[in-house]
Amino acid sequence: MTLFGEVLLIAFIGLAGGIAVGSGMVAFLVVLDIIPRLAQITRSFSKIRAYEAAVVLGSLLFTWVDFSDAKVHLFPMGTAFVGLFAGCFVGMLAAALTEIINVLPILAKRVGMGSYMILLLMAMIFGKVFGSLFEWLFY
């Protein structure tokens, strides 16, 4: 394979991976109804376009920051401020997941796996644990 072919293959794999991850994230946000739920809780339906724009622009900005060698030197309170926003995001995502988790028992009963519900949950838990350990230790 030539150098051009290798570069083209790597670019294709990178683009395909980005599309897959981006599509999964968008589907995840849409299925969980995070943005409309946030607007409902805060009673700010008029600002829903701003919420959507913030999610898209935040994704683009932090993707660029991740790929660039940009360094941001923050004082300790600045780091705490960024951590506060990251914690808010994770907290809202966890709250949305707790609302949607009711889908698992219904789905298990409909496909006839009601008696295997504990195994299904354990498979999800161990998959997350082993995937995280692999990420931290080897990647």
CSV table of C-alpha atoms in Angstrom, one decimal:
chain,number,residue,atom,x,y,z
A,1,MET,CA,0.0,0.0,0.0
A,2,THR,CA,1.4,3.4,-0.9
A,3,LEU,CA,1.8,6.3,1.5
A,4,PHE,CA,-1.2,8.1,-0.1
A,5,GLY,CA,-3.3,4.9,0.4
A,6,GLU,CA,-2.4,4.7,4.0
A,7,VAL,CA,-3.2,8.4,4.6
A,8,LEU,CA,-6.5,8.0,2.8
A,9,LEU,CA,-7.4,4.9,4.9
A,10,ILE,CA,-6.5,6.6,8.2
A,11,ALA,CA,-8.5,9.6,7.2
A,12,PHE,CA,-11.5,7.4,6.3
A,13,ILE,CA,-11.3,5.5,9.6
A,14,GLY,CA,-11.0,8.8,11.5
A,15,LEU,CA,-14.0,10.3,9.7
A,16,ALA,CA,-16.1,7.1,10.1
A,17,GLY,CA,-15.2,7.0,13.8
A,18,GLY,CA,-16.1,10.6,14.3
A,19,ILE,CA,-19.4,10.2,12.5
A,20,ALA,CA,-20.2,7.1,14.6
A,21,VAL,CA,-19.4,8.8,17.9
A,22,GLY,CA,-21.2,12.0,16.9
A,23,SER,CA,-24.3,10.2,15.8
A,24,GLY,CA,-24.3,8.2,18.9
A,25,MET,CA,-24.0,11.3,21.1
A,26,VAL,CA,-26.8,13.1,19.2
A,27,ALA,CA,-29.0,10.0,19.4
A,28,PHE,CA,-28.3,9.7,23.1
A,29,LEU,CA,-29.3,13.4,23.7
A,30,VAL,CA,-32.4,13.0,21.5
A,31,VAL,CA,-33.5,9.7,23.2
A,32,LEU,CA,-33.0,11.1,26.6
A,33,ASP,CA,-34.7,14.4,25.8
A,34,ILE,CA,-32.1,16.2,27.8
A,35,ILE,CA,-32.5,19.7,26.2
A,36,PRO,CA,-36.3,19.8,26.2
A,37,ARG,CA,-36.3,18.4,29.7
A,38,LEU,CA,-33.9,21.1,30.8
A,39,ALA,CA,-36.1,23.7,29.3
A,40,GLN,CA,-39.1,22.2,31.0
A,41,ILE,CA,-37.5,22.1,34.4
A,42,THR,CA,-36.2,25.7,34.2
A,43,ARG,CA,-39.4,27.0,32.5
A,44,SER,CA,-37.3,28.5,29.7
A,45,PHE,CA,-38.8,27.1,26.5
A,46,SER,CA,-38.0,30.4,24.7
A,47,LYS,CA,-34.3,29.7,25.2
A,48,ILE,CA,-34.3,26.2,23.7
A,49,ARG,CA,-32.4,27.3,20.6
A,50,ALA,CA,-29.7,28.7,22.9
A,51,TYR,CA,-29.4,25.4,24.7
A,52,GLU,CA,-29.0,23.6,21.4
A,53,ALA,CA,-26.4,26.1,20.2
A,54,ALA,CA,-24.5,25.7,23.5
A,55,VAL,CA,-24.3,21.9,23.1
A,56,VAL,CA,-23.1,22.1,19.5
A,57,LEU,CA,-20.6,25.0,20.1
A,58,GLY,CA,-19.3,23.3,23.2
A,59,SER,CA,-18.7,20.1,21.4
A,60,LEU,CA,-16.9,21.8,18.6
A,61,LEU,CA,-14.8,24.0,20.9
A,62,PHE,CA,-13.7,21.2,23.1
A,63,THR,CA,-13.0,18.9,20.2
A,64,TRP,CA,-10.7,21.6,18.8
A,65,VAL,CA,-9.1,22.0,22.2
A,66,ASP,CA,-8.6,18.3,22.5
A,67,PHE,CA,-6.9,18.0,19.1
A,68,SER,CA,-4.8,21.1,19.4
A,69,ASP,CA,-1.8,21.6,21.7
A,70,ALA,CA,-3.6,24.6,23.3
A,71,LYS,CA,-2.8,24.9,27.0
A,72,VAL,CA,-5.0,26.9,29.4
A,73,HIS,CA,-3.3,27.9,32.6
A,74,LEU,CA,-6.1,28.5,35.1
A,75,PHE,CA,-5.7,29.6,38.7
A,76,PRO,CA,-7.3,27.2,41.2
A,77,MET,CA,-10.7,28.9,41.3
A,78,GLY,CA,-10.8,28.9,37.5
A,79,THR,CA,-10.3,25.2,37.5
A,80,ALA,CA,-13.0,24.8,40.1
A,81,PHE,CA,-15.3,26.9,37.9
A,82,VAL,CA,-14.7,24.6,34.9
A,83,GLY,CA,-15.2,21.6,37.2
A,84,LEU,CA,-18.5,23.0,38.4
A,85,PHE,CA,-19.8,23.1,34.8
A,86,ALA,CA,-18.5,19.6,34.1
A,87,GLY,CA,-20.2,18.4,37.2
A,88,CYS,CA,-23.5,20.0,36.2
A,89,PHE,CA,-23.3,18.3,32.8
A,90,VAL,CA,-22.6,14.9,34.4
A,91,GLY,CA,-25.3,15.4,37.0
A,92,MET,CA,-27.9,16.3,34.3
A,93,LEU,CA,-26.8,13.3,32.3
A,94,ALA,CA,-27.1,11.0,35.3
A,95,ALA,CA,-30.6,12.4,36.1
A,96,ALA,CA,-31.7,11.8,32.6
A,97,LEU,CA,-30.4,8.2,32.7
A,98,THR,CA,-32.3,7.5,35.9
A,99,GLU,CA,-35.5,8.6,34.2
A,100,ILE,CA,-34.8,6.4,31.1
A,101,ILE,CA,-33.6,3.4,33.1
A,102,ASN,CA,-37.3,2.4,33.6
A,103,VAL,CA,-37.1,1.3,30.0
A,104,LEU,CA,-34.9,-1.7,30.7
A,105,PRO,CA,-37.5,-3.8,32.7
A,106,ILE,CA,-40.2,-3.1,30.2
A,107,LEU,CA,-37.9,-4.1,27.3
A,108,ALA,CA,-36.7,-7.2,29.1
A,109,LYS,CA,-40.3,-8.3,29.7
A,110,ARG,CA,-41.4,-7.7,26.1
A,111,VAL,CA,-38.5,-9.7,24.6
A,112,GLY,CA,-39.0,-12.5,27.1
A,113,MET,CA,-35.9,-11.9,29.2
A,114,GLY,CA,-37.7,-10.9,32.4
A,115,SER,CA,-36.0,-13.7,34.4
A,116,TYR,CA,-32.6,-12.7,33.1
A,117,MET,CA,-32.9,-9.1,34.1
A,118,ILE,CA,-30.2,-9.3,36.8
A,119,LEU,CA,-27.8,-10.9,34.2
A,120,LEU,CA,-28.5,-8.1,31.8
A,121,LEU,CA,-27.7,-5.4,34.4
A,122,MET,CA,-24.6,-7.3,35.5
A,123,ALA,CA,-23.4,-7.5,31.9
A,124,MET,CA,-23.9,-3.8,31.5
A,125,ILE,CA,-22.0,-3.1,34.8
A,126,PHE,CA,-19.1,-5.4,34.1
A,127,GLY,CA,-18.9,-4.1,30.5
A,128,LYS,CA,-18.5,-0.6,31.8
A,129,VAL,CA,-16.0,-1.6,34.5
A,130,PHE,CA,-13.8,-3.7,32.1
A,131,GLY,CA,-14.0,-1.0,29.4
A,132,SER,CA,-12.9,1.7,31.8
A,133,LEU,CA,-10.1,-0.5,33.2
A,134,PHE,CA,-8.9,-1.2,29.6
A,135,GLU,CA,-9.0,2.5,28.8
A,136,TRP,CA,-7.1,3.5,31.9
A,137,LEU,CA,-4.5,0.8,31.9
A,138,PHE,CA,-3.7,0.1,28.2
A,139,TYR,CA,-4.9,3.0,26.1
